[in-house]
Structure formats: C-alpha cells, structure tokens
XYZ file of C-alpha atoms in Angstrom:
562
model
C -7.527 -2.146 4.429
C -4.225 -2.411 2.977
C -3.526 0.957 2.899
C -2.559 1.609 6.678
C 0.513 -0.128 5.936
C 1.664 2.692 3.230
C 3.067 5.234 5.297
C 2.393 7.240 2.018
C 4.353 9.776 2.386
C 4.472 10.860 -0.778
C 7.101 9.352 -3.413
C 9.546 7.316 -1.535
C 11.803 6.088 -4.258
C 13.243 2.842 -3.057
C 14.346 0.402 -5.388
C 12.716 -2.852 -3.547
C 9.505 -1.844 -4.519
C 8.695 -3.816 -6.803
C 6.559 -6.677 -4.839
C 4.208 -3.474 -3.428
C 2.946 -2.978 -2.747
C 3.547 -1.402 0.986
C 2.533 -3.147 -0.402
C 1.641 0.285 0.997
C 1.628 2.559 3.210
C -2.351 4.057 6.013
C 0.833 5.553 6.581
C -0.047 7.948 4.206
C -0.151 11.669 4.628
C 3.064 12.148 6.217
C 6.102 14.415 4.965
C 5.850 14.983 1.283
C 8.091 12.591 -1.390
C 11.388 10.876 -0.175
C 13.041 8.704 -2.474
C 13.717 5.526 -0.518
C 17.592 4.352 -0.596
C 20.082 4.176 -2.991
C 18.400 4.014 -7.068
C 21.095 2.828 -9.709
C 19.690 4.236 -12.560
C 22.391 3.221 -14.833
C 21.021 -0.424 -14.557
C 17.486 0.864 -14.809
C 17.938 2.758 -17.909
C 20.026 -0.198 -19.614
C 16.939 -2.304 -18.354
C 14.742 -0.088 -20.472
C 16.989 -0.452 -23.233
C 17.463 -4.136 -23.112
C 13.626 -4.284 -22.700
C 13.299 -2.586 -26.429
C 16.128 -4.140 -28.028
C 16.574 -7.231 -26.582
C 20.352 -6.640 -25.655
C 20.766 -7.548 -22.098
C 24.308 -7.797 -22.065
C 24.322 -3.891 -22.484
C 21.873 -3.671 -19.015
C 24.736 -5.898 -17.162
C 27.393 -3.768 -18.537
C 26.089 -0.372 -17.324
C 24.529 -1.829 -14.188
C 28.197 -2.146 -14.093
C 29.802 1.015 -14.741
C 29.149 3.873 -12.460
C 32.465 4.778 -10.753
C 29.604 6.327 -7.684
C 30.061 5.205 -4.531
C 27.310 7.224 -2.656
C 25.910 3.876 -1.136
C 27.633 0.470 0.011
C 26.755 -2.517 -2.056
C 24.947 -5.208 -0.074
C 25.017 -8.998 -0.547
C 21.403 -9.926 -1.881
C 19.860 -12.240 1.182
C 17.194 -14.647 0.908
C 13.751 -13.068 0.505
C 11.404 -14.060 3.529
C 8.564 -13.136 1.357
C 6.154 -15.308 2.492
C 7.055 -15.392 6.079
C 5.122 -12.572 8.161
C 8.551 -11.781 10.587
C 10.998 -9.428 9.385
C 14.335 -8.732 11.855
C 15.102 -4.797 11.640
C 18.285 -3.830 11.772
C 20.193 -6.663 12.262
C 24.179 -6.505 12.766
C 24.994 -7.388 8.632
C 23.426 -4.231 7.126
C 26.342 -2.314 5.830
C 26.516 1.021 6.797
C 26.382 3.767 3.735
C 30.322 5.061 3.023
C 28.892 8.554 1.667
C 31.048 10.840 -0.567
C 29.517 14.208 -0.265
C 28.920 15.931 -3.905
C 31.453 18.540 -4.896
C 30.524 22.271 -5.889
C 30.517 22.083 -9.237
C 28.237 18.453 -9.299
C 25.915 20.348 -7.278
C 25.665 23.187 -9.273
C 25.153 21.324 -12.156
C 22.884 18.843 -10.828
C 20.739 21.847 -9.299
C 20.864 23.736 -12.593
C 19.616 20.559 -14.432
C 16.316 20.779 -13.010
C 14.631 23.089 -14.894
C 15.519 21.375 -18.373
C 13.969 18.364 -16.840
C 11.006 20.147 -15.942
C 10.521 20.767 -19.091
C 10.448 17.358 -20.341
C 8.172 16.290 -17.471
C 5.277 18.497 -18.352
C 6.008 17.928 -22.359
C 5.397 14.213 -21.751
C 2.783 14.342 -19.104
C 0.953 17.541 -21.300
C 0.753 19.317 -17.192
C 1.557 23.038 -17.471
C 4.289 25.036 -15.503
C 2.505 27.143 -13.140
C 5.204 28.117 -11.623
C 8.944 27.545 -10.764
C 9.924 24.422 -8.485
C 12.029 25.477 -5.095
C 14.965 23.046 -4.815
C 18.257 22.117 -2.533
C 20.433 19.539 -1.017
C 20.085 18.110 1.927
C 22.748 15.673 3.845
C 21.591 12.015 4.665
C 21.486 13.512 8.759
C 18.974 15.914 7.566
C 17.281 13.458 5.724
C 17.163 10.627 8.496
C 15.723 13.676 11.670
C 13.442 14.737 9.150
C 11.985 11.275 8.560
C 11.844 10.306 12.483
C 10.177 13.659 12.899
C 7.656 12.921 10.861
C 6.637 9.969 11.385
C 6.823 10.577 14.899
C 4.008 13.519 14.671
C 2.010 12.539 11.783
C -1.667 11.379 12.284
C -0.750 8.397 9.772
C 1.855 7.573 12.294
C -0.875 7.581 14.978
C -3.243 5.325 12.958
C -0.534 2.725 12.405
C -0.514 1.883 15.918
C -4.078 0.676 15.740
C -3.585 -0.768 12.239
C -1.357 -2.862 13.352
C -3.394 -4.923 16.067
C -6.357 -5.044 13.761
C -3.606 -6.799 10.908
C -2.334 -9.487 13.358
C -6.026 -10.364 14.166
C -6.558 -11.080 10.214
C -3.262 -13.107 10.476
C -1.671 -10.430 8.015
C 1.491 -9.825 10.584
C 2.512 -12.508 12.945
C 1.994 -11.577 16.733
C 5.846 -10.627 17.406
C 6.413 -8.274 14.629
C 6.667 -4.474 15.171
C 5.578 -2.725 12.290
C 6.800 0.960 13.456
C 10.286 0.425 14.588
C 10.505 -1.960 11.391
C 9.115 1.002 8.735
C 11.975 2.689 10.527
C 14.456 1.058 9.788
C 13.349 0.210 6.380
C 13.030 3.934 5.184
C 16.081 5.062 6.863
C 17.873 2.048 4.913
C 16.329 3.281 1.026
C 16.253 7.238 1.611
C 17.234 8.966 -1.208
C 15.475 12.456 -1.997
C 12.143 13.356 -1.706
C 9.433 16.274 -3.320
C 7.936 17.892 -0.126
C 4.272 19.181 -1.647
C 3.821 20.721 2.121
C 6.925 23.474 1.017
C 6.625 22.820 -2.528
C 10.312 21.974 -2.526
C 12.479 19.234 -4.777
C 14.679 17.996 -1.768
C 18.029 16.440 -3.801
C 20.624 14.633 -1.963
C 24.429 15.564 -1.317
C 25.633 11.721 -1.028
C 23.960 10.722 -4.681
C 25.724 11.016 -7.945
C 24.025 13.555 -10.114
C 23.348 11.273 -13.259
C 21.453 8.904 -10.686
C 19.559 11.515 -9.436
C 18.180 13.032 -12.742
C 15.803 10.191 -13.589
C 14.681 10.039 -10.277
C 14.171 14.195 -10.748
C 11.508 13.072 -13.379
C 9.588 11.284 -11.005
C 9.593 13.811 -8.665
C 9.164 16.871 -10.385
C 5.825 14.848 -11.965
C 4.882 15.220 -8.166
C 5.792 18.910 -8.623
C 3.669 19.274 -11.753
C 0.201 17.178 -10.300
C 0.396 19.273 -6.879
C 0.450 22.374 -9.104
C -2.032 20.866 -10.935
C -4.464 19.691 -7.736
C -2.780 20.715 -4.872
C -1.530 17.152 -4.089
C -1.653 17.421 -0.015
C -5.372 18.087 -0.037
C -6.311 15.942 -3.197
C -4.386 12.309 -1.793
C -6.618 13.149 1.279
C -9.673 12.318 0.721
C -9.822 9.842 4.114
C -12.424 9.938 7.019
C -9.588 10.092 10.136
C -11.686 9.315 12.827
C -12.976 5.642 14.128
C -16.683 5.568 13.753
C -19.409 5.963 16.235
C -22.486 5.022 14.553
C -23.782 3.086 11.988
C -24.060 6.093 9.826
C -20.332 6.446 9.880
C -19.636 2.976 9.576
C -21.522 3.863 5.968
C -19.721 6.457 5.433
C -15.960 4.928 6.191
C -16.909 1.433 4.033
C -17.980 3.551 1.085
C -15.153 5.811 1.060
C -12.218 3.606 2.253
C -9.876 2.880 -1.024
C -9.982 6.261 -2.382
C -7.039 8.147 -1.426
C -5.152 4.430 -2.260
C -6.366 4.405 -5.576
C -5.393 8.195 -5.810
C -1.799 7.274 -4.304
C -1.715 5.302 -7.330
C -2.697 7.386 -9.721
C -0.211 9.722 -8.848
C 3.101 7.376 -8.358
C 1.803 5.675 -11.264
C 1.708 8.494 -13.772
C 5.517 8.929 -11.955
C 6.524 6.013 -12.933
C 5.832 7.000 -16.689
C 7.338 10.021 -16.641
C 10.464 8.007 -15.507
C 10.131 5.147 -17.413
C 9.867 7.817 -20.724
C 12.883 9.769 -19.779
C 15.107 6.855 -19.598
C 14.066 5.737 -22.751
C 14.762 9.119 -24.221
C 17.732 7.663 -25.993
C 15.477 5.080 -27.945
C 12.918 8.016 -28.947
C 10.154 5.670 -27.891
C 7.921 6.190 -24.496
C 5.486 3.912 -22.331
C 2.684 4.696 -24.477
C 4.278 3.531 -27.674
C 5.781 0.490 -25.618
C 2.966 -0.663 -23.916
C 4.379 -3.922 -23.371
C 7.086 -2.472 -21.449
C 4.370 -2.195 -18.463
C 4.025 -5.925 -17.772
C 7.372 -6.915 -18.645
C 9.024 -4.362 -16.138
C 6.602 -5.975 -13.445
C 8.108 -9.249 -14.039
C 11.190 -8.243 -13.754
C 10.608 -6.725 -10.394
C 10.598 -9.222 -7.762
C 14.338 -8.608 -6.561
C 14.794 -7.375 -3.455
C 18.547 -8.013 -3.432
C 19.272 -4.436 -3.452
C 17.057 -3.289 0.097
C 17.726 -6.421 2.420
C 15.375 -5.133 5.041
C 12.618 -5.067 2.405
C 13.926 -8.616 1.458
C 13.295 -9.692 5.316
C 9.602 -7.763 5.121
C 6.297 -9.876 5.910
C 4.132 -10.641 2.285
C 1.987 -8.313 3.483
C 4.278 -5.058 3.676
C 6.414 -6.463 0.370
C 2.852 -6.234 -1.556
C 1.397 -3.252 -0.102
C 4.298 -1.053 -0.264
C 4.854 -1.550 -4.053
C 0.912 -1.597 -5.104
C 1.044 2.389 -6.035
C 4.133 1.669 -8.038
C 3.416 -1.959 -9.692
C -0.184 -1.201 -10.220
C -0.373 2.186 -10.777
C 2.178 2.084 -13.468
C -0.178 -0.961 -15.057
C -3.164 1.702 -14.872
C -1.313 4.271 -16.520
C -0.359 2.346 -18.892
C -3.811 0.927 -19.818
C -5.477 4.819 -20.014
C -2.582 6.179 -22.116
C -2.772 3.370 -24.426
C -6.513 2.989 -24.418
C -7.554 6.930 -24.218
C -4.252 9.067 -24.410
C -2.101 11.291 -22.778
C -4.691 13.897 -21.410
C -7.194 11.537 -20.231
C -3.915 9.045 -18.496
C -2.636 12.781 -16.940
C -4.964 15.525 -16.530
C -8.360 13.739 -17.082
C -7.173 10.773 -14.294
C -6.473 13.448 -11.981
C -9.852 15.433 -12.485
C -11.939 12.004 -12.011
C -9.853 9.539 -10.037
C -10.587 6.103 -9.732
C -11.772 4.805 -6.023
C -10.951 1.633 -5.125
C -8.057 -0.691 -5.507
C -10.506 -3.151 -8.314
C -10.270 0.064 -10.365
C -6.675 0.360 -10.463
C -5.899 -3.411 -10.646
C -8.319 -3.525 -13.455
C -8.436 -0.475 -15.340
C -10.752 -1.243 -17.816
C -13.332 -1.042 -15.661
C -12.341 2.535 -14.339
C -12.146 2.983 -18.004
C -16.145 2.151 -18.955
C -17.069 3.983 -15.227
C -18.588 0.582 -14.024
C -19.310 1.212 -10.514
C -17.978 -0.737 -7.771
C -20.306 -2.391 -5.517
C -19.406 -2.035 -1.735
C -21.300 -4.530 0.940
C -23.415 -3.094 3.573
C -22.851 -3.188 7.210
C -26.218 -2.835 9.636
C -26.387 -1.171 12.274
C -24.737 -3.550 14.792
C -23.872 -0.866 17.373
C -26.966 -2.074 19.975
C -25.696 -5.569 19.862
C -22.671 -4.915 20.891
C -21.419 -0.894 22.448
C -22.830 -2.359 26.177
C -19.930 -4.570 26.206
C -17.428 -2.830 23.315
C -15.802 -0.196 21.558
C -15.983 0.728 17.969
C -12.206 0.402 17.337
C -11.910 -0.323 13.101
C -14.448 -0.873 10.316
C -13.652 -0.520 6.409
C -13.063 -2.935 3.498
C -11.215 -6.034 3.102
C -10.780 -5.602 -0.448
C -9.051 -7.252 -3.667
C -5.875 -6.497 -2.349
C -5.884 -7.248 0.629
C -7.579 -11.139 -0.250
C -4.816 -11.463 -3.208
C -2.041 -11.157 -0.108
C -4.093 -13.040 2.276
C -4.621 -16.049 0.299
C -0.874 -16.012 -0.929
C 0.399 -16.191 2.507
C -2.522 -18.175 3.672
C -2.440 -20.941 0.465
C 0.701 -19.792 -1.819
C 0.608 -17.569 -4.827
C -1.550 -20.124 -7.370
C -4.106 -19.574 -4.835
C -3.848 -15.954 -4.809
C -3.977 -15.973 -8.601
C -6.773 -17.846 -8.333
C -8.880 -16.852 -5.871
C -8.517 -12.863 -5.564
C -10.441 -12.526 -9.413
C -13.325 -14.123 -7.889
C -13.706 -11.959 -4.797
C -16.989 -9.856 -5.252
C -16.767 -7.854 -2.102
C -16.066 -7.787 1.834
C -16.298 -5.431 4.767
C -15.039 -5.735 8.090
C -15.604 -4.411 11.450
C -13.630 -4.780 14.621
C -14.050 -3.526 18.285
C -12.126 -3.637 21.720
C -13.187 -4.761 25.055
C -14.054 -1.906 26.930
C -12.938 -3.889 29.997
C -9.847 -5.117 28.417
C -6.810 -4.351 30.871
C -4.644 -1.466 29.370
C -1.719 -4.278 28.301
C -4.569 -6.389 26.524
C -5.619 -3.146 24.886
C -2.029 -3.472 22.765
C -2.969 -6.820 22.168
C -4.853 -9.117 19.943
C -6.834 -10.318 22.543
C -8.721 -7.428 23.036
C -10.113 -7.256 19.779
C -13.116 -8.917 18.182
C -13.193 -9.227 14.787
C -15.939 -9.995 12.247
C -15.032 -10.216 7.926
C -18.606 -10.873 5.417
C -17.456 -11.803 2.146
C -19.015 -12.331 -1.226
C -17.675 -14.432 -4.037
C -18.546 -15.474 -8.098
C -18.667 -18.572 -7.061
C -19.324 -21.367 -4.308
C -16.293 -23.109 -5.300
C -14.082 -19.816 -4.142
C -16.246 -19.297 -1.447
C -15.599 -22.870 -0.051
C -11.590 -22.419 -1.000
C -11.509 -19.217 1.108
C -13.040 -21.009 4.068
C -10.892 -23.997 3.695
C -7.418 -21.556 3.845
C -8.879 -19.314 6.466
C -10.320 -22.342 8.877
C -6.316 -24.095 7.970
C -4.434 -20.896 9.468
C -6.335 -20.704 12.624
C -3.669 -22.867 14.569
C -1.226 -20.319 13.539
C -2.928 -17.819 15.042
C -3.930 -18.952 18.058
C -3.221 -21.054 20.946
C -6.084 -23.557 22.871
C -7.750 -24.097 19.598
C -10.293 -26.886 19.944
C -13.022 -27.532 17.503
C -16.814 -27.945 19.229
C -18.513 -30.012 16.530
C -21.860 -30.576 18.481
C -22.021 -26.619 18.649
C -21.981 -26.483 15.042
C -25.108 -25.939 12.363
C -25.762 -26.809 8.993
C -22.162 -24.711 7.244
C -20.671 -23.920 10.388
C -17.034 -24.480 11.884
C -17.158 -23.661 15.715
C -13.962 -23.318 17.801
C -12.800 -22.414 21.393
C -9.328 -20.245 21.217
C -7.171 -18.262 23.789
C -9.103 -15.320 22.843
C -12.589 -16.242 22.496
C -14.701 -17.859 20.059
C -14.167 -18.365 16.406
C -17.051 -19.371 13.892
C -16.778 -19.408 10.230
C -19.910 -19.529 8.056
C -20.240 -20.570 4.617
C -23.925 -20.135 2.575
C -23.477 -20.553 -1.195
C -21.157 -17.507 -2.198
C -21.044 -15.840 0.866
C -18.742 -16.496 3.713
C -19.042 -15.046 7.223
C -16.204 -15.030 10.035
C -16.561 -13.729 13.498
C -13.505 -14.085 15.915
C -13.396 -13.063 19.161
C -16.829 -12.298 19.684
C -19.409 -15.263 21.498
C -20.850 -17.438 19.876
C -24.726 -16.088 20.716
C -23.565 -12.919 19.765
C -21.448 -13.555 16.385
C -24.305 -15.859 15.028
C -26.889 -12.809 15.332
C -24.208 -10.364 13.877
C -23.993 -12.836 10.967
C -27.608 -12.731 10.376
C -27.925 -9.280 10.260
C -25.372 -8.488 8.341
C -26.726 -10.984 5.663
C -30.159 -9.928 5.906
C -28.920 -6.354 5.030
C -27.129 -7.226 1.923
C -30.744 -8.028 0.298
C -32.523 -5.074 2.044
C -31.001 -1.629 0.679
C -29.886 -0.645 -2.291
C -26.539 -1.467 -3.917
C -23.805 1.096 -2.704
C -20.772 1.679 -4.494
C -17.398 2.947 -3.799
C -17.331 7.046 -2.868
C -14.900 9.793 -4.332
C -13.297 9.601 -0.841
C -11.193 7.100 0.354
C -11.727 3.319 1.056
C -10.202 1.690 3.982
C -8.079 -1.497 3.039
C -5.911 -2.707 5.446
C -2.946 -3.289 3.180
C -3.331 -0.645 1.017
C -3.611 2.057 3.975
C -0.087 0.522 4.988
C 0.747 1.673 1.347
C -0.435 4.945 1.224
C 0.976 5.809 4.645
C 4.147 4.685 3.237
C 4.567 6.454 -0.039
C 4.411 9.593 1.752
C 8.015 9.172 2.258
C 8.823 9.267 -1.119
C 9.492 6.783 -3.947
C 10.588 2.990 -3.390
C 13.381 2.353 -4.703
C 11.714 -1.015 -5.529
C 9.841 0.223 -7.927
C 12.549 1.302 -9.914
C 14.202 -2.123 -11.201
C-alpha cells in the first residue's frame, strides 16, 4: 500500500531521504531519475571516511569546505515527523542563488562521465552495451519538466485516489494535500536525473562538478540496469486498473509489492555503487564494509538539509526513503552473503516481491515464499450499493509506519516483526454526491490482519480502536451492540467495528454494521478454505510503498545520501 506515495520516478537524489521511505512514491512510473535538491557530497564522502577510520573531525571539516554555492543553505527546522500535516511552501524557504557552471566545468564534468562509467560497471560486474547520451539542463528546465510530468503521468492519476484511501487508514490527516505538497517537495531537492524513457544522463548547470560525480555513479548504475533489463518495462510490473471482480481482486493482492520491492532493488544496488565510489580513496567497498550498511542508516535521520521533507507526515518521511534505506540494507546482505553477481545481475534476473523480502533479505535469500491472505468474493454483498474503488495489501511497511504514528516508534519496533499478513479492500458510495466523492466519507473501508501472536493482535486493536477520535467526529461507542471481541461505534461517516479472534484482527469502517459483520465472516472463513497464496512476480499494492515508488521516479533523494 505504501507504494502510491513514491512518485517513483526513477532516482530522485534528495538528500532527506533517509527516514524513506516515500517513504515512497505509487507515484512511480513517472519521468525517469531526478536527483532531488542540492547533495553535498563533500560531507558524504568524509562521512564514509569517518565511518572507516573513525575520524569525524575530517567529515566536519570537508562538510565544510566546498567554496560551491549552487544552492542556499537553510536553517535545519524542527522535524514534524510524527505529525501527519506538512505546510508546503511556506514564506522561510530560501530561494536557490544559482551560479550557472562555466565552459570549461562543463566540459570537464561532461567528459568525466565515461571514466565513471567505467567504474560503475567494474564494481557492479554490468556490461557496457552501449554509450550513455548526456547534457545539462538549467533548474527552469528541470522544474517544467517535473510539473509536466507529474501532471500527465498515470502515477500522478492514481495518487489522487491514493490519497483518500490513506486518510481513511489515518495515514494522512484530513487537511493535507499530498499533490501540491510532492510539488513543492521535489521542486525544493531537484538535482539531476537519468531519464531511462531517452536513455539520457540529465546533469545540472547550477551544481558544482565534484558534487555531481558521485551522484553520476548512482545514476549511471540506472544507466547500466536499464541496459541490462530495460528498466521502464522491468519497475512495471503493476496491475493499473481498479478491480472489477473477485478474480482481479486475486490478482491485484498477489501482485501488489512487486514493482516496490523492484524500486528497491534498483536504488539499492545505486546506493552501492555510490557508497563504493566515495570510498575509492580508502580502497575498501560496501561489500568489504558491511557494517557500513547499518551504520549509514543510523546516521540518516536528519532532515535539516530539505525543510519541506522535515515538515512531511511519518508516513511520506518513511515511504519516500524505503528504496534507499532498505534497499541499500538488501544489497548489502546479498553481496555479503552471495556476491557481486548474484547482489547485481542475479537480483535483477529474479527480483524479490514484496516489501518482507527486502526488509528481511534472508528470506529472499533461502526463496521462502511469502504468504498473501485471501480476499472472497465480496462483490454480491456489496456492488448494489458500491463501487470497487481500492483493494491490495496492507503490508510490513505500511503497519511499521502505522503503529509508529499510531503508538510511537517502540511500538513500531515491536509490533511490525510480528505482523503475518493483511489485505484490504475499499469502495465508494455509488450515491455519494460528487464533493463526498473527494472525501473520506464516501469511502468504506475494511483491513483483515493476521499476527504471531494474540498479544500483537490485541496491541494492534488497542492503538487502532485509541486513534479513532482522531479520525473522526460523533464517535460514540454502542456497547449493547457489541459480541463476544467486538468494539462497535457510531461516527460521522458510518459505522466502525473492530474484531479481534486469537491472532486475527478484523476492521470494517464505513460500512453497516449487518453488512461489515458478514464481510468479516467471509473473509475469515476463506483464509481456511483455499490454498496458501503467495506473493506474484508482479507488483504488490502497499499503500506507503506505492507513495514510494511513484516518487523515486523523479530521481534520487537527496535523503538518502547523508
């Protein structure tokens, strides 16, 4: 589910990343790769350094040091990570002060791509096909190019119904407005971008050359896997359309986190690529550093250097950086654990599909299949009075951001292990007025869940039942309505009844009572019926993740890059 917050347009490099997410991104086929915002690779590379040699006063000195002044500083502002409400453009973003790259550091920044090409496929062992197109581009080019796209792009077209479906989970508060936010957010980080649509490195004429060569690396690994796979048609392996029937419905829950997981595959084995040519002048790499991984990630959480990122709900913060944070940890993992050509090519030949997979890679690793609920075919309960709007999976992800914002992150450390599995389904009231229909209120919502345990089980339930006053208005508890594990209540937009049988929990919102009780029952009755189904080679549909992938289309975060 996360995944419709990604805008994935492919390899934005923005250096507020690091809490991905989108943590994101179904914005994800969109444009190609745009490096989001201004990358100081100076620090990053004196990062690695420190990381090695433990001297972080020679980080703070070249963090320091570059004379550059492509991009304003900012003041760092206080993080509203766990809020859900972020303020776009707000009067104290400094506007960039630009100085536009001379002849000569053009030529010589263009010229320098080649050598790094070389480097990337000697470290990622993926062959030159062919040459790489490349040229500069201003920041006006940069910033039409971007509204374009996400103007016209289907991934733009599904965020407008990803959004509702994310304020009825409570993921995005009620007054937030994702698109115009993602706006201004990308316009704030853009920094260069590998289109895989014109095959194209797109370099910037307002960057200093020595920032832009690391970031080069990253995206001429981009260059190297879409020679490799033909990245536009390999990161789509999505079913577009909302389902119909219940064969569909099948269809979309089995193959809804696959074109995440692939999203993270390939800004993942970026991120190595990057990570191993700034630590060219230690002669080490990831894969004989594997520590680096997890310390990097803790060092990650700043967002001083993107303040609208800093201002983003949890939900975008996590889902935007997830193909950067976690990918990078699943890299990692296969290099270590199987070696270059099975972390490079062999990853790309047999990609992982799901977000458990990448956020635990051993189990991608011994090809244990992951185990997707059923839905039944609910369609003659309910098409007389609604629509089929939104089904998928609520997976790992998405619960890990969910509980954090719902019960803080020791709950979220705690509680996303133990989720075994959840699908979701949500429709619209086919008489819903057209300005309900771009609300909340005309969507009914139902979430099964599975869990290791009854004590998780019972913890969910207790943060879910705790947030309902947040999300709605008129809520009144009807205790005599209630059976044996039920919580029953009356809101402003219908009723709400959360279920809780030994490790299973069951939430319907929206729909009647009547009617979500029988829903329950079927869909429980179905999850001992048919056979275990596990994830597909397509893609799986997680809210926060699809924000993710929609979102890397754009290019790298620059988040990612700390």
């Amino acid at each position: 589910m996360t995944r419709r917050v990604w805008v994935h347009w492919e390899g934005i490099l923005a250096v507020g990343l690091k809490q991905f997410w989108l943590r994101s991104a179904e914005v994800v086929e969109m444009v190609g790769e745009f490096f989001v915002g201004r990358w100081r690779v100076s620090a990053s590379c004196a990062v690695a350094l420190a990381l090695l040699s433990g001297a972080s006063a020679s980080a703070q000195s070249a963090a320091g040091g570059n004379a550059w002044t492509g991009t304003a500083g900012v003041q760092p502002q206080t993080s509203a990570k766990n809020s859900q409400t972020g303020n776009a453009g707000t009067k104290g973003d400094a506007a960039p002060q630009d100085r536009k790259m001379t002849p000569d550091e053009a030529k010589e920044l263009l010229g320098s791509i080649d050598k790094i090409l070389q480097f990337v496929s000697k470290d990622s062992h993926l062959p030159i096909e062919h040459d790489v197109k490349r040229t500069l581009i201003s920041r006006d080019e940069v910033n039409k190019h971007l509204q374009k796209e996400f103007n016209e792009d289907k991934g733009a077209k599904r965020l407008e119904r990803s959004e509702i479906v994310l304020k009825k989970f409570g993921l995005l508060d009620q007054d937030f407005h994702l698109k115009p936010f993602l706006l201004t957010l990308l316009t704030e980080q853009i920094a260069g971008f590998y289109d895989n649509k014109t095959k194209t490195v797109n370099l910037l004429d307002w960057v200093a050359p020595e920032e832009q060569k690391p970031v080069m690396a990253h995206e001429l690994t981009h260059a190297l896997q879409d020679q490799k796979v033909n990245l536009e048609k390999w990161s789509d392996a999505s079913m577009e359309d909302v389902s119909h029937n219940a064969k569909e419905d099948t269809q979309h829950i089995q193959t809804d986190e696959a074109s995440t997981a692939r999203d993270a595959v390939v800004e993942g084995q970026a991120m190595v690529v990057f990570m191993d040519y700034a630590l060219q002048p230690t002669g080490k790499t990831l894969a004989s550093s594997p520590e680096l991984a997890d310390r990097l990630k803790e060092l990650g959480s700043d967002t001083s250097d993107s303040p609208v990122l800093a201002r983003a709900p949890l939900l975008l913060q996590e889902s935007l950086l997830f193909p950067y944070d976690e990918g990078l940890s699943f890299e990692d993992r296969v290099l270590v654990k199987a070696g270059v050509d099975a972390g490079f090519a062999g990853v790309l030949q047999n990609p992982p599909a799901s977000s458990t997979e990448i956020m635990h890679p051993d189990a991608y690793l011994a090809h244990t299949p992951v185990p997707v609920l059923r839905l039944p075919d609910i369609h003659p309960l309910i098409d007389a009075e609604y629509a089929p709007y939104d089904v998928g999976v609520m997976g790992e992800l998405d619960v890990k951001i969910l509980a954090e914002l719902f019960g803080g992150q020791q709950m979220a450390g705690a509680l996303a292990p133990e989720w075994a599995g959840g699908v979701y389904y949500a429709a619209q009231r086919k008489n819903a007025s057209p300005a309900e229909k771009e609300t909340t209120a005309s969507l009914a919502l139902l979430y099964y869940s599975q869990w290791k345990n009854e004590d998780s089980a019972r913890s969910f339930v207790r943060i879910y039942e705790e947030e309902l006053p947040r999300k709605y208005s008129g809520l009144k508890r009807r205790e005599n309505d209630e059976k044996d594990g039920e919580r029953v209540y009356t809101t402003n937009e219908g009723d709400v009844l959360i279920s809780f049988n030994g490790k299973t929990v069951y939430v319907g919102e929206g729909f009647d009572l009547a009617l979500s009780r029988k829903l329950r029952d079927q869909i429980m009755n179905v999850q001992s019926s048919g056979p275990i189904m596990s994830a597909g080679v397509q893609r799986m549909h997680e809210p926060a993740l699809s924000l993710a992938g929609d979102l890397a289309r754009f290019g790298m975060m620059k988040a990612a890059l700390r």
